[in-house]
């Protein structure tokens, strides 16, 4: 089957550019422009009219496996199920595919990978496990965590086999090794990953329907056997031998967020507006169990006007955080909860990321932030300080002290140990104003390591699987940056494989 590239898509809920892959379809599964991709009444898209998906008229009454949600977990599940010889379908309520995956920035965490070995990095699954457990304050579901770390390297290989190469390594807070895998050019992982997965979805002729809002999961004789879906204003039942739910979290649902954590009322969110917890509520109606619903992650570095996350790779490649006085105030590579708390404790409850041209060269996502107007720049540190209404001499002293710490490989002030490979000494210099924002919901439906959804008696709901942010337990009370992308690939694949085995 011949393939071709989609044109660029600008997505307002992600405010990112997505280069997406599209393939020609056989006549039975031809693709058309969705009627809602030009101008959604809910303002979820802008300029998305070039994206193409399977014609709603081609939706069948039955498939082997129904996958609800077209983010990274859903597309991974579909591709793995197809590899297993099954006939999956993807149903997505939004006008475009990608979900929160599209907004992922830093990378995908994995240990003992071929790319680490090529870079001379000695890592281990056990170390990855222990550091993630520590980052989650020892509250992680250990069964899920063990499965994740032990299968992370094979997930990197699986992506590579499909032309999705994550061989550029960096580090995130809470990790001691460079195990955050990025695209080769250092660009944001999300758009690249969605592009590659969509390419493969179309190449393998997997039908993917958008504006297809699943409202109910159906059961017959205590076995899940389909869904109710509204498409083009009409509700219909689509039946399948298994259902995989990959609808994401609830980070864009103010009511659910406030119910679980009232203190988060008014916080900006980085989530795309489709992250409203639909899958969790549908599964609860079937008797599914939820875990850690009050565990909601605040990301420390969020641009407040547009709710855009400034990726952890910026700090991982050497940026520092300073307060309005121009002084560092925390270990920038601490876990997200600790860094967020340090920023919130400042009088202005905000801070500045300070970095140089070297960081900008190594983190391509900064080009996007610059186009959005978030980045201040100047040829010298003192001139940069003037741009952000800060004392120039103080900021210059802070940067010079930091550079000495980098040279000595010892941060005596805040005990930072990672993201210290390069000094900040290459002009021009840059600043981005940030503050914490709602980023990720660690809670969700309870699954086992086979991605089977568990009821309140810890028994699998027959025929029902889930993967990605819709699930809870893996991350405990604090998610490590880069682990959510690993989560959606590792457990998305597992959901595809296990649902295919169930169908057999």
Short mmCIF file of C-alpha atoms in Angstrom, two decimals, residues 7-20 37-38 40 43-51 53 70 94-103 190-191 194-195 198 210 270-274 306 308 368 372:
data_model
loop_
_atom_site.label_atom_id
_atom_site.label_comp_id
_atom_site.label_asym_id
_atom_site.label_seq_id
_atom_site.Cartn_x
_atom_site.Cartn_y
_atom_site.Cartn_z
CA UNK A 7 0.18 18.21 5.79
CA UNK A 8 0.97 20.06 8.99
CA UNK A 9 -1.82 20.31 11.55
CA UNK A 10 -2.16 23.07 14.08
CA UNK A 11 -4.09 21.90 17.09
CA UNK A 12 -5.31 24.51 19.53
CA UNK A 13 -5.79 22.17 22.46
CA UNK A 14 -2.18 21.11 22.03
CA UNK A 15 -1.04 24.35 20.44
CA UNK A 16 1.56 22.25 18.75
CA UNK A 17 2.37 21.35 15.19
CA UNK A 18 1.73 17.74 14.32
CA UNK A 19 3.19 16.23 11.20
CA UNK A 20 0.97 13.24 10.75
CA UNK A 37 -12.09 18.68 11.49
CA UNK A 38 -12.44 22.09 9.90
CA UNK A 40 -15.30 22.11 15.77
CA UNK A 43 -13.10 25.02 19.57
CA UNK A 44 -10.87 22.00 19.88
CA UNK A 45 -9.15 22.36 16.57
CA UNK A 46 -7.70 25.04 14.37
CA UNK A 47 -6.39 24.32 10.90
CA UNK A 48 -6.96 20.58 11.30
CA UNK A 49 -8.95 20.25 8.09
CA UNK A 50 -6.15 18.42 6.30
CA UNK A 51 -6.21 15.47 8.69
CA UNK A 53 -9.54 9.46 8.89
CA UNK A 70 -6.61 7.32 19.74
CA UNK A 94 -12.10 14.26 19.37
CA UNK A 95 -11.78 15.58 15.80
CA UNK A 96 -8.13 14.53 15.64
CA UNK A 97 -6.02 11.66 16.94
CA UNK A 98 -3.19 12.03 19.43
CA UNK A 99 -4.77 13.04 22.73
CA UNK A 100 -2.36 14.06 25.47
CA UNK A 101 0.39 12.08 23.75
CA UNK A 102 0.62 14.90 21.25
CA UNK A 103 1.64 17.24 24.05
CA UNK A 190 4.86 13.67 21.36
CA UNK A 191 4.33 14.99 17.85
CA UNK A 194 1.96 10.40 17.05
CA UNK A 195 3.24 11.00 13.51
CA UNK A 198 -0.38 7.17 12.63
CA UNK A 210 -12.75 10.47 14.87
CA UNK A 270 -1.64 21.44 30.38
CA UNK A 271 -4.13 18.78 29.27
CA UNK A 272 -5.94 18.70 25.94
CA UNK A 273 -9.64 19.29 26.46
CA UNK A 274 -10.63 15.72 25.66
CA UNK A 306 -1.65 29.25 27.31
CA UNK A 308 1.83 25.05 27.73
CA UNK A 368 8.19 26.14 19.44
CA UNK A 372 4.62 31.20 20.83
#
